[in-house]
Amino acid sequence: MAEIWQAPEEIRKQLQLIKDEYHTHLAPASMWVICSDGAAIRDNQLVATQTKKCTKSEKLSTGHDFKIVILMETWAKLTDDQRHLALDEALCRCGVRMVPETVEINGRREVLKDDLGRVIFTDEMDVDKLGNPKWKVNRPDAELYFKMLARKGTYNEQAENTVRALEGKPLKLPLAADRADVTDEQLDEQLAM
């Protein structure tokens, strides 16, 4: 069984600095940062950090909302820049549930969904009966990685163009799927905007 221990103060401070600078929506969240000598290979990929929501018993005993596990086998091989990026990614996975947008239909409140059946959310944080935010763990997506690359400076205009082209569009559909009359040149112009 893997050993776990409290992360050194240096790692906890670095995580707090990244949280304060880039993840202000997590201000009320408490992070439990621990280290593990457990397996660093998951699904045939090298993993540096894991982000989990604390269970009710962990929250009760530690007072933390999220558990960020540093896998020391990988951590020891990373440069300072890579460690910064790994901590940023761990924080990107920490999220808060938002209140779904609703509409009244026949006297009942119904949750609004988009054309693909996905729930549409407001900008308001969802809270429990005591007024505490309802936390969640985000799945990694393209937007997460573009944000991290933009912050880190290892970034180019092509990435920004891709983000703008995909804004508001479902990722499973091609950009011009509904317009067979779009030429490659027109599509390039759209992407360059």
mmCIF file of N, CA and C in Angstrom, residues 92-152:
data_model
loop_
_atom_site.group_PDB
_atom_site.id
_atom_site.type_symbol
_atom_site.label_atom_id
_atom_site.label_comp_id
_atom_site.label_asym_id
_atom_site.label_seq_id
_atom_site.Cartn_x
_atom_site.Cartn_y
_atom_site.Cartn_z
ATOM 1 N N CYS A 92 -6.876 23.523 -11.787
ATOM 2 C CA CYS A 92 -7.879 23.648 -12.852
ATOM 3 C C CYS A 92 -8.953 22.575 -12.720
ATOM 4 N N ARG A 93 -8.600 21.456 -12.146
ATOM 5 C CA ARG A 93 -9.570 20.375 -11.981
ATOM 6 C C ARG A 93 -10.518 20.612 -10.812
ATOM 7 N N CYS A 94 -10.170 21.550 -9.941
ATOM 8 C CA CYS A 94 -11.060 21.897 -8.823
ATOM 9 C C CYS A 94 -12.125 22.851 -9.357
ATOM 10 N N GLY A 95 -13.363 22.547 -9.128
ATOM 11 C CA GLY A 95 -14.432 23.395 -9.646
ATOM 12 C C GLY A 95 -15.576 23.523 -8.669
ATOM 13 N N VAL A 96 -16.479 24.385 -9.020
ATOM 14 C CA VAL A 96 -17.677 24.597 -8.202
ATOM 15 C C VAL A 96 -18.899 24.362 -9.089
ATOM 16 N N ARG A 97 -19.915 23.755 -8.523
ATOM 17 C CA ARG A 97 -21.161 23.558 -9.279
ATOM 18 C C ARG A 97 -21.853 24.908 -9.432
ATOM 19 N N MET A 98 -22.441 25.108 -10.582
ATOM 20 C CA MET A 98 -23.187 26.330 -10.841
ATOM 21 C C MET A 98 -24.676 25.995 -10.853
ATOM 22 N N VAL A 99 -25.500 26.999 -10.605
ATOM 23 C CA VAL A 99 -26.952 26.824 -10.585
ATOM 24 C C VAL A 99 -27.440 26.688 -12.031
ATOM 25 N N PRO A 100 -28.212 25.648 -12.318
ATOM 26 C CA PRO A 100 -28.752 25.492 -13.682
ATOM 27 C C PRO A 100 -29.765 26.588 -13.990
ATOM 28 N N GLU A 101 -29.816 26.973 -15.250
ATOM 29 C CA GLU A 101 -30.808 27.950 -15.695
ATOM 30 C C GLU A 101 -32.146 27.221 -15.822
ATOM 31 N N THR A 102 -33.204 27.846 -15.311
ATOM 32 C CA THR A 102 -34.524 27.211 -15.355
ATOM 33 C C THR A 102 -35.548 28.158 -15.971
ATOM 34 N N VAL A 103 -36.645 27.564 -16.387
ATOM 35 C CA VAL A 103 -37.767 28.311 -16.928
ATOM 36 C C VAL A 103 -39.045 27.642 -16.408
ATOM 37 N N GLU A 104 -40.090 28.449 -16.224
ATOM 38 C CA GLU A 104 -41.346 27.891 -15.730
ATOM 39 C C GLU A 104 -42.182 27.421 -16.915
ATOM 40 N N ILE A 105 -42.590 26.145 -16.853
ATOM 41 C CA ILE A 105 -43.443 25.548 -17.880
ATOM 42 C C ILE A 105 -44.589 24.844 -17.165
ATOM 43 N N ASN A 106 -45.800 25.286 -17.468
ATOM 44 C CA ASN A 106 -46.997 24.699 -16.852
ATOM 45 C C ASN A 106 -46.911 24.677 -15.332
ATOM 46 N N GLY A 107 -46.402 25.765 -14.752
ATOM 47 C CA GLY A 107 -46.345 25.881 -13.305
ATOM 48 C C GLY A 107 -45.189 25.143 -12.646
ATOM 49 N N ARG A 108 -44.331 24.501 -13.452
ATOM 50 C CA ARG A 108 -43.167 23.769 -12.901
ATOM 51 C C ARG A 108 -41.875 24.382 -13.419
ATOM 52 N N ARG A 109 -40.835 24.358 -12.592
ATOM 53 C CA ARG A 109 -39.519 24.838 -13.005
ATOM 54 C C ARG A 109 -38.817 23.717 -13.759
ATOM 55 N N GLU A 110 -38.420 23.984 -14.981
ATOM 56 C CA GLU A 110 -37.715 23.012 -15.822
ATOM 57 C C GLU A 110 -36.310 23.533 -16.111
ATOM 58 N N VAL A 111 -35.327 22.646 -16.075
ATOM 59 C CA VAL A 111 -33.941 22.989 -16.377
ATOM 60 C C VAL A 111 -33.789 23.164 -17.883
ATOM 61 N N LEU A 112 -33.149 24.263 -18.290
ATOM 62 C CA LEU A 112 -32.923 24.524 -19.713
ATOM 63 C C LEU A 112 -31.738 23.715 -20.228
ATOM 64 N N LYS A 113 -31.883 23.231 -21.458
ATOM 65 C CA LYS A 113 -30.801 22.477 -22.097
ATOM 66 C C LYS A 113 -30.548 23.048 -23.485
ATOM 67 N N ASP A 114 -29.311 22.880 -23.976
ATOM 68 C CA ASP A 114 -28.984 23.352 -25.312
ATOM 69 C C ASP A 114 -29.413 22.319 -26.351
ATOM 70 N N ASP A 115 -29.067 22.566 -27.611
ATOM 71 C CA ASP A 115 -29.488 21.692 -28.708
ATOM 72 C C ASP A 115 -28.957 20.265 -28.584
ATOM 73 N N LEU A 116 -27.843 20.105 -27.858
ATOM 74 C CA LEU A 116 -27.254 18.773 -27.697
ATOM 75 C C LEU A 116 -27.692 18.082 -26.412
ATOM 76 N N GLY A 117 -28.607 18.708 -25.670
ATOM 77 C CA GLY A 117 -29.108 18.112 -24.446
ATOM 78 C C GLY A 117 -28.273 18.404 -23.208
ATOM 79 N N ARG A 118 -27.312 19.339 -23.325
ATOM 80 C CA ARG A 118 -26.480 19.694 -22.167
ATOM 81 C C ARG A 118 -27.176 20.770 -21.352
ATOM 82 N N VAL A 119 -27.085 20.675 -20.035
ATOM 83 C CA VAL A 119 -27.696 21.647 -19.132
ATOM 84 C C VAL A 119 -27.006 22.995 -19.299
ATOM 85 N N ILE A 120 -27.789 24.065 -19.321
ATOM 86 C CA ILE A 120 -27.261 25.432 -19.395
ATOM 87 C C ILE A 120 -27.203 25.972 -17.974
ATOM 88 N N PHE A 121 -26.043 26.533 -17.595
ATOM 89 C CA PHE A 121 -25.848 27.018 -16.227
ATOM 90 C C PHE A 121 -25.774 28.537 -16.180
ATOM 91 N N THR A 122 -26.158 29.093 -15.028
ATOM 92 C CA THR A 122 -26.015 30.524 -14.762
ATOM 93 C C THR A 122 -24.594 30.775 -14.262
ATOM 94 N N ASP A 123 -24.275 32.018 -13.916
ATOM 95 C CA ASP A 123 -22.970 32.353 -13.342
ATOM 96 C C ASP A 123 -22.996 32.302 -11.820
ATOM 97 N N GLU A 124 -24.085 31.805 -11.242
ATOM 98 C CA GLU A 124 -24.253 31.764 -9.796
ATOM 99 C C GLU A 124 -23.791 30.419 -9.229
ATOM 100 N N MET A 125 -22.958 30.477 -8.158
ATOM 101 C CA MET A 125 -22.486 29.255 -7.509
ATOM 102 C C MET A 125 -23.648 28.545 -6.818
ATOM 103 N N ASP A 126 -23.676 27.231 -6.923
ATOM 104 C CA ASP A 126 -24.668 26.420 -6.225
ATOM 105 C C ASP A 126 -24.167 26.204 -4.796
ATOM 106 N N VAL A 127 -25.054 26.324 -3.834
ATOM 107 C CA VAL A 127 -24.668 26.183 -2.423
ATOM 108 C C VAL A 127 -25.568 25.165 -1.728
ATOM 109 N N ASP A 128 -25.043 24.607 -0.636
ATOM 110 C CA ASP A 128 -25.838 23.664 0.153
ATOM 111 C C ASP A 128 -26.736 24.420 1.124
ATOM 112 N N LYS A 129 -27.434 23.706 1.997
ATOM 113 C CA LYS A 129 -28.388 24.316 2.931
ATOM 114 C C LYS A 129 -27.725 25.295 3.893
ATOM 115 N N LEU A 130 -26.414 25.106 4.135
ATOM 116 C CA LEU A 130 -25.683 25.980 5.054
ATOM 117 C C LEU A 130 -25.012 27.154 4.334
ATOM 118 N N GLY A 131 -25.185 27.222 3.012
ATOM 119 C CA GLY A 131 -24.593 28.313 2.240
ATOM 120 C C GLY A 131 -23.174 28.050 1.768
ATOM 121 N N ASN A 132 -22.686 26.818 1.929
ATOM 122 C CA ASN A 132 -21.343 26.459 1.464
ATOM 123 C C ASN A 132 -21.386 26.082 -0.013
ATOM 124 N N PRO A 133 -20.351 26.473 -0.787
ATOM 125 C CA PRO A 133 -20.328 26.101 -2.210
ATOM 126 C C PRO A 133 -20.331 24.584 -2.377
ATOM 127 N N LYS A 134 -20.986 24.133 -3.447
ATOM 128 C CA LYS A 134 -20.975 22.716 -3.799
ATOM 129 C C LYS A 134 -19.820 22.505 -4.780
ATOM 130 N N TRP A 135 -18.785 21.812 -4.319
ATOM 131 C CA TRP A 135 -17.578 21.616 -5.112
ATOM 132 C C TRP A 135 -17.692 20.400 -6.018
ATOM 133 N N LYS A 136 -16.876 20.377 -7.068
ATOM 134 C CA LYS A 136 -16.821 19.237 -7.990
ATOM 135 C C LYS A 136 -15.418 19.150 -8.564
ATOM 136 N N VAL A 137 -15.108 18.025 -9.179
ATOM 137 C CA VAL A 137 -13.841 17.858 -9.879
ATOM 138 C C VAL A 137 -14.138 17.951 -11.372
ATOM 139 N N ASN A 138 -13.466 18.880 -12.050
ATOM 140 C CA ASN A 138 -13.659 19.076 -13.486
ATOM 141 C C ASN A 138 -12.891 18.030 -14.278
ATOM 142 N N ARG A 139 -13.459 17.630 -15.394
ATOM 143 C CA ARG A 139 -12.738 16.776 -16.330
ATOM 144 C C ARG A 139 -11.796 17.662 -17.137
ATOM 145 N N PRO A 140 -10.652 17.138 -17.523
ATOM 146 C CA PRO A 140 -9.764 17.958 -18.354
ATOM 147 C C PRO A 140 -10.384 18.165 -19.735
ATOM 148 N N ASP A 141 -10.255 19.367 -20.269
ATOM 149 C CA ASP A 141 -10.750 19.646 -21.614
ATOM 150 C C ASP A 141 -9.776 20.597 -22.306
ATOM 151 N N ALA A 142 -10.039 20.877 -23.572
ATOM 152 C CA ALA A 142 -9.138 21.711 -24.361
ATOM 153 C C ALA A 142 -8.991 23.104 -23.762
ATOM 154 N N GLU A 143 -10.079 23.676 -23.263
ATOM 155 C CA GLU A 143 -10.030 25.028 -22.706
ATOM 156 C C GLU A 143 -9.073 25.098 -21.518
ATOM 157 N N LEU A 144 -9.084 24.068 -20.683
ATOM 158 C CA LEU A 144 -8.184 24.000 -19.533
ATOM 159 C C LEU A 144 -6.736 24.112 -19.986
ATOM 160 N N TYR A 145 -6.364 23.343 -20.995
ATOM 161 C CA TYR A 145 -4.976 23.342 -21.451
ATOM 162 C C TYR A 145 -4.598 24.646 -22.138
ATOM 163 N N PHE A 146 -5.515 25.247 -22.892
ATOM 164 C CA PHE A 146 -5.214 26.530 -23.525
ATOM 165 C C PHE A 146 -4.992 27.614 -22.474
ATOM 166 N N LYS A 147 -5.794 27.603 -21.409
ATOM 167 C CA LYS A 147 -5.614 28.591 -20.337
ATOM 168 C C LYS A 147 -4.246 28.428 -19.685
ATOM 169 N N MET A 148 -3.860 27.189 -19.423
ATOM 170 C CA MET A 148 -2.565 26.950 -18.798
ATOM 171 C C MET A 148 -1.430 27.367 -19.715
ATOM 172 N N LEU A 149 -1.555 27.061 -20.992
ATOM 173 C CA LEU A 149 -0.502 27.444 -21.941
ATOM 174 C C LEU A 149 -0.404 28.963 -22.065
ATOM 175 N N ALA A 150 -1.537 29.637 -22.076
ATOM 176 C CA ALA A 150 -1.531 31.099 -22.172
ATOM 177 C C ALA A 150 -0.854 31.718 -20.950
ATOM 178 N N ARG A 151 -1.104 31.170 -19.769
ATOM 179 C CA ARG A 151 -0.485 31.696 -18.543
ATOM 180 C C ARG A 151 1.003 31.432 -18.508
ATOM 181 N N LYS A 152 1.426 30.310 -19.030
ATOM 182 C CA LYS A 152 2.811 29.883 -18.931
ATOM 183 C C LYS A 152 3.677 30.518 -20.010
#
